[in-house]
Amino acid sequence: QVQLVESGGGVVQEGGSLRLSCVASGSTVSIDAMAWYRQAPGKQRELVAEVGPRGRANYADFAKGRFTIFRDNAKNTVYLQMDRLKPEDTAVYDCHAVALYGPIEDPRRADYWGLGTQVTVSS
């Protein structure tokens, strides 16, 4: 089992910055990829950015050039640095981790989610 706890959300003015953190605990040695998702009111949850175990990152189009995802494996933490925030970035941001268990040739996958942290960008 893996537990994820997010922090860093809050209220910021348009154009401002926030850094979200997600600390993993439990079976952290099994964690593979980590990611940030978001869900705005009345909308479906969407991927913001994901990062592999060795730091390779992918971003949603809306995040490219403004958001940076990175992880510190020694601290079992993944971060999301968000710059030039816009009101449309307002959402609950959820941390997600994929853990792999069992033999390397045929691992069992488990998905874990945090409780989320609210980000509100005022215009």
PDB file of C-alpha atoms in Angstrom:
ATOM      1  CA  GLN A   1       0.000   0.000   0.000  1.00  0.00           C
ATOM      2  CA  VAL A   2       1.024   3.570  -0.733  1.00  0.00           C
ATOM      3  CA  GLN A   3      -0.353   6.680   0.916  1.00  0.00           C
ATOM      4  CA  LEU A   4      -0.147  10.073  -0.763  1.00  0.00           C
ATOM      5  CA  VAL A   5      -0.509  13.419   0.980  1.00  0.00           C
ATOM      6  CA  GLU A   6      -0.654  16.642  -1.002  1.00  0.00           C
ATOM      7  CA  SER A   7       0.074  20.156   0.195  1.00  0.00           C
ATOM      8  CA  GLY A   8       0.775  23.580  -1.210  1.00  0.00           C
ATOM      9  CA  GLY A   9      -2.591  24.554  -2.582  1.00  0.00           C
ATOM     10  CA  GLY A  10      -4.174  27.912  -1.878  1.00  0.00           C
ATOM     11  CA  VAL A  11      -5.462  31.122  -3.339  1.00  0.00           C
ATOM     12  CA  VAL A  12      -3.253  33.099  -5.702  1.00  0.00           C
ATOM     13  CA  GLN A  13      -3.768  35.985  -8.065  1.00  0.00           C
ATOM     14  CA  GLU A  14      -3.628  35.565 -11.808  1.00  0.00           C
ATOM     15  CA  GLY A  15      -0.026  35.454 -12.950  1.00  0.00           C
ATOM     16  CA  GLY A  16       1.200  34.141  -9.627  1.00  0.00           C
ATOM     17  CA  SER A  17       2.898  30.883  -8.712  1.00  0.00           C
ATOM     18  CA  LEU A  18       2.321  27.919  -6.467  1.00  0.00           C
ATOM     19  CA  ARG A  19       4.305  24.796  -5.735  1.00  0.00           C
ATOM     20  CA  LEU A  20       2.399  21.650  -4.880  1.00  0.00           C
ATOM     21  CA  SER A  21       4.015  18.777  -3.028  1.00  0.00           C
ATOM     22  CA  CYS A  22       2.962  15.174  -2.691  1.00  0.00           C
ATOM     23  CA  VAL A  23       4.677  12.945  -0.157  1.00  0.00           C
ATOM     24  CA  ALA A  24       4.394   9.194  -0.523  1.00  0.00           C
ATOM     25  CA  SER A  25       4.635   6.735   2.332  1.00  0.00           C
ATOM     26  CA  GLY A  26       4.212   3.004   2.720  1.00  0.00           C
ATOM     27  CA  SER A  27       5.536   0.743  -0.028  1.00  0.00           C
ATOM     28  CA  THR A  28       7.396   3.559  -1.737  1.00  0.00           C
ATOM     29  CA  VAL A  29      10.015   1.219  -3.200  1.00  0.00           C
ATOM     30  CA  SER A  30       7.269  -0.086  -5.503  1.00  0.00           C
ATOM     31  CA  ILE A  31       6.372   3.323  -6.937  1.00  0.00           C
ATOM     32  CA  ASP A  32       6.955   3.729 -10.649  1.00  0.00           C
ATOM     33  CA  ALA A  33       5.361   6.763 -12.302  1.00  0.00           C
ATOM     34  CA  MET A  34       3.843   9.681 -10.432  1.00  0.00           C
ATOM     35  CA  ALA A  35       1.534  12.336 -11.749  1.00  0.00           C
ATOM     36  CA  TRP A  36      -0.668  15.303 -11.007  1.00  0.00           C
ATOM     37  CA  TYR A  37      -4.269  15.438 -12.168  1.00  0.00           C
ATOM     38  CA  ARG A  38      -6.835  18.142 -11.696  1.00  0.00           C
ATOM     39  CA  GLN A  39     -10.588  18.435 -11.635  1.00  0.00           C
ATOM     40  CA  ALA A  40     -12.444  21.689 -11.966  1.00  0.00           C
ATOM     41  CA  PRO A  41     -16.103  22.046 -10.911  1.00  0.00           C
ATOM     42  CA  GLY A  42     -18.385  20.452 -13.471  1.00  0.00           C
ATOM     43  CA  LYS A  43     -15.503  19.028 -15.480  1.00  0.00           C
ATOM     44  CA  GLN A  44     -13.819  15.670 -15.772  1.00  0.00           C
ATOM     45  CA  ARG A  45     -10.517  14.965 -14.108  1.00  0.00           C
ATOM     46  CA  GLU A  46      -7.622  15.561 -16.471  1.00  0.00           C
ATOM     47  CA  LEU A  47      -3.924  14.805 -16.472  1.00  0.00           C
ATOM     48  CA  VAL A  48      -1.682  17.782 -15.780  1.00  0.00           C
ATOM     49  CA  ALA A  49       1.753  16.161 -15.874  1.00  0.00           C
ATOM     50  CA  GLU A  50       3.448  12.859 -15.164  1.00  0.00           C
ATOM     51  CA  VAL A  51       6.991  11.864 -14.359  1.00  0.00           C
ATOM     52  CA  GLY A  52       8.700   8.497 -14.606  1.00  0.00           C
ATOM     53  CA  PRO A  53      11.006   6.963 -12.018  1.00  0.00           C
ATOM     54  CA  ARG A  54      14.090   8.493 -13.650  1.00  0.00           C
ATOM     55  CA  GLY A  55      12.582  11.930 -14.138  1.00  0.00           C
ATOM     56  CA  ARG A  56      11.235  11.844 -17.677  1.00  0.00           C
ATOM     57  CA  ALA A  57       8.179  14.085 -17.760  1.00  0.00           C
ATOM     58  CA  ASN A  58       5.137  14.558 -19.961  1.00  0.00           C
ATOM     59  CA  TYR A  59       2.739  17.483 -19.857  1.00  0.00           C
ATOM     60  CA  ALA A  60      -0.743  18.317 -20.962  1.00  0.00           C
ATOM     61  CA  ASP A  61      -0.768  21.018 -23.595  1.00  0.00           C
ATOM     62  CA  PHE A  62      -2.170  23.598 -21.182  1.00  0.00           C
ATOM     63  CA  ALA A  63       0.696  22.923 -18.769  1.00  0.00           C
ATOM     64  CA  LYS A  64       3.587  23.160 -21.206  1.00  0.00           C
ATOM     65  CA  GLY A  65       5.770  26.168 -20.576  1.00  0.00           C
ATOM     66  CA  ARG A  66       4.014  27.097 -17.325  1.00  0.00           C
ATOM     67  CA  PHE A  67       4.143  24.003 -15.098  1.00  0.00           C
ATOM     68  CA  THR A  68       7.091  21.833 -14.119  1.00  0.00           C
ATOM     69  CA  ILE A  69       6.826  18.407 -12.525  1.00  0.00           C
ATOM     70  CA  PHE A  70       9.800  16.891 -10.763  1.00  0.00           C
ATOM     71  CA  ARG A  71      10.418  14.305  -8.105  1.00  0.00           C
ATOM     72  CA  ASP A  72      12.872  13.690  -5.308  1.00  0.00           C
ATOM     73  CA  ASN A  73      13.037   9.948  -4.918  1.00  0.00           C
ATOM     74  CA  ALA A  74      15.110  10.212  -1.749  1.00  0.00           C
ATOM     75  CA  LYS A  75      12.229  12.130  -0.147  1.00  0.00           C
ATOM     76  CA  ASN A  76       9.482  10.117  -1.872  1.00  0.00           C
ATOM     77  CA  THR A  77       8.053  13.401  -3.040  1.00  0.00           C
ATOM     78  CA  VAL A  78       6.741  14.715  -6.323  1.00  0.00           C
ATOM     79  CA  TYR A  79       6.311  18.417  -6.931  1.00  0.00           C
ATOM     80  CA  LEU A  80       4.349  20.551  -9.330  1.00  0.00           C
ATOM     81  CA  GLN A  81       5.693  24.047  -9.836  1.00  0.00           C
ATOM     82  CA  MET A  82       2.971  26.182 -11.378  1.00  0.00           C
ATOM     83  CA  ASP A  83       3.841  29.591 -12.808  1.00  0.00           C
ATOM     84  CA  ARG A  84       1.837  32.216 -14.671  1.00  0.00           C
ATOM     85  CA  LEU A  85      -1.355  30.816 -13.231  1.00  0.00           C
ATOM     86  CA  LYS A  86      -4.680  31.591 -14.862  1.00  0.00           C
ATOM     87  CA  PRO A  87      -8.209  31.558 -13.446  1.00  0.00           C
ATOM     88  CA  GLU A  88      -8.931  28.480 -15.570  1.00  0.00           C
ATOM     89  CA  ASP A  89      -6.285  26.622 -13.571  1.00  0.00           C
ATOM     90  CA  THR A  90      -8.647  26.697 -10.597  1.00  0.00           C
ATOM     91  CA  ALA A  91      -9.290  23.093  -9.602  1.00  0.00           C
ATOM     92  CA  VAL A  92      -8.618  20.385  -7.070  1.00  0.00           C
ATOM     93  CA  TYR A  93      -5.205  18.956  -7.830  1.00  0.00           C
ATOM     94  CA  ASP A  94      -4.720  15.258  -7.105  1.00  0.00           C
ATOM     95  CA  CYS A  95      -1.507  13.339  -6.769  1.00  0.00           C
ATOM     96  CA  HIS A  96      -1.383   9.913  -8.395  1.00  0.00           C
ATOM     97  CA  ALA A  97       1.146   7.106  -8.122  1.00  0.00           C
ATOM     98  CA  VAL A  98       1.519   3.842  -9.964  1.00  0.00           C
ATOM     99  CA  ALA A  99       3.088   1.026  -7.997  1.00  0.00           C
ATOM    100  CA  LEU A 100       4.353  -2.205  -9.483  1.00  0.00           C
ATOM    101  CA  TYR A 101       4.449  -5.406  -7.455  1.00  0.00           C
ATOM    102  CA  GLY A 102       5.684  -8.894  -8.124  1.00  0.00           C
ATOM    103  CA  PRO A 103       8.010 -10.198 -10.849  1.00  0.00           C
ATOM    104  CA  ILE A 104       9.575  -7.691 -13.221  1.00  0.00           C
ATOM    105  CA  GLU A 105       8.480  -9.691 -16.249  1.00  0.00           C
ATOM    106  CA  ASP A 106       4.819  -9.623 -15.199  1.00  0.00           C
ATOM    107  CA  PRO A 107       4.181  -7.012 -12.515  1.00  0.00           C
ATOM    108  CA  ARG A 108       0.858  -6.296 -10.891  1.00  0.00           C
ATOM    109  CA  ARG A 109      -0.117  -2.665 -11.111  1.00  0.00           C
ATOM    110  CA  ALA A 110      -1.830  -0.667  -8.391  1.00  0.00           C
ATOM    111  CA  ASP A 111      -2.991   2.949  -8.590  1.00  0.00           C
ATOM    112  CA  TYR A 112      -3.042   5.274  -5.620  1.00  0.00           C
ATOM    113  CA  TRP A 113      -4.539   8.730  -5.146  1.00  0.00           C
ATOM    114  CA  GLY A 114      -4.200  11.459  -2.605  1.00  0.00           C
ATOM    115  CA  LEU A 115      -7.134  13.438  -1.248  1.00  0.00           C
ATOM    116  CA  GLY A 116      -6.337  16.483  -3.336  1.00  0.00           C
ATOM    117  CA  THR A 117      -5.448  20.096  -2.689  1.00  0.00           C
ATOM    118  CA  GLN A 118      -7.483  23.080  -3.815  1.00  0.00           C
ATOM    119  CA  VAL A 119      -5.918  25.669  -6.087  1.00  0.00           C
ATOM    120  CA  THR A 120      -7.864  28.865  -6.686  1.00  0.00           C
ATOM    121  CA  VAL A 121      -6.624  31.537  -9.069  1.00  0.00           C
ATOM    122  CA  SER A 122      -8.377  34.884  -8.813  1.00  0.00           C
ATOM    123  CA  SER A 123      -8.558  37.360 -11.674  1.00  0.00           C
TER     124      SER A 123
END
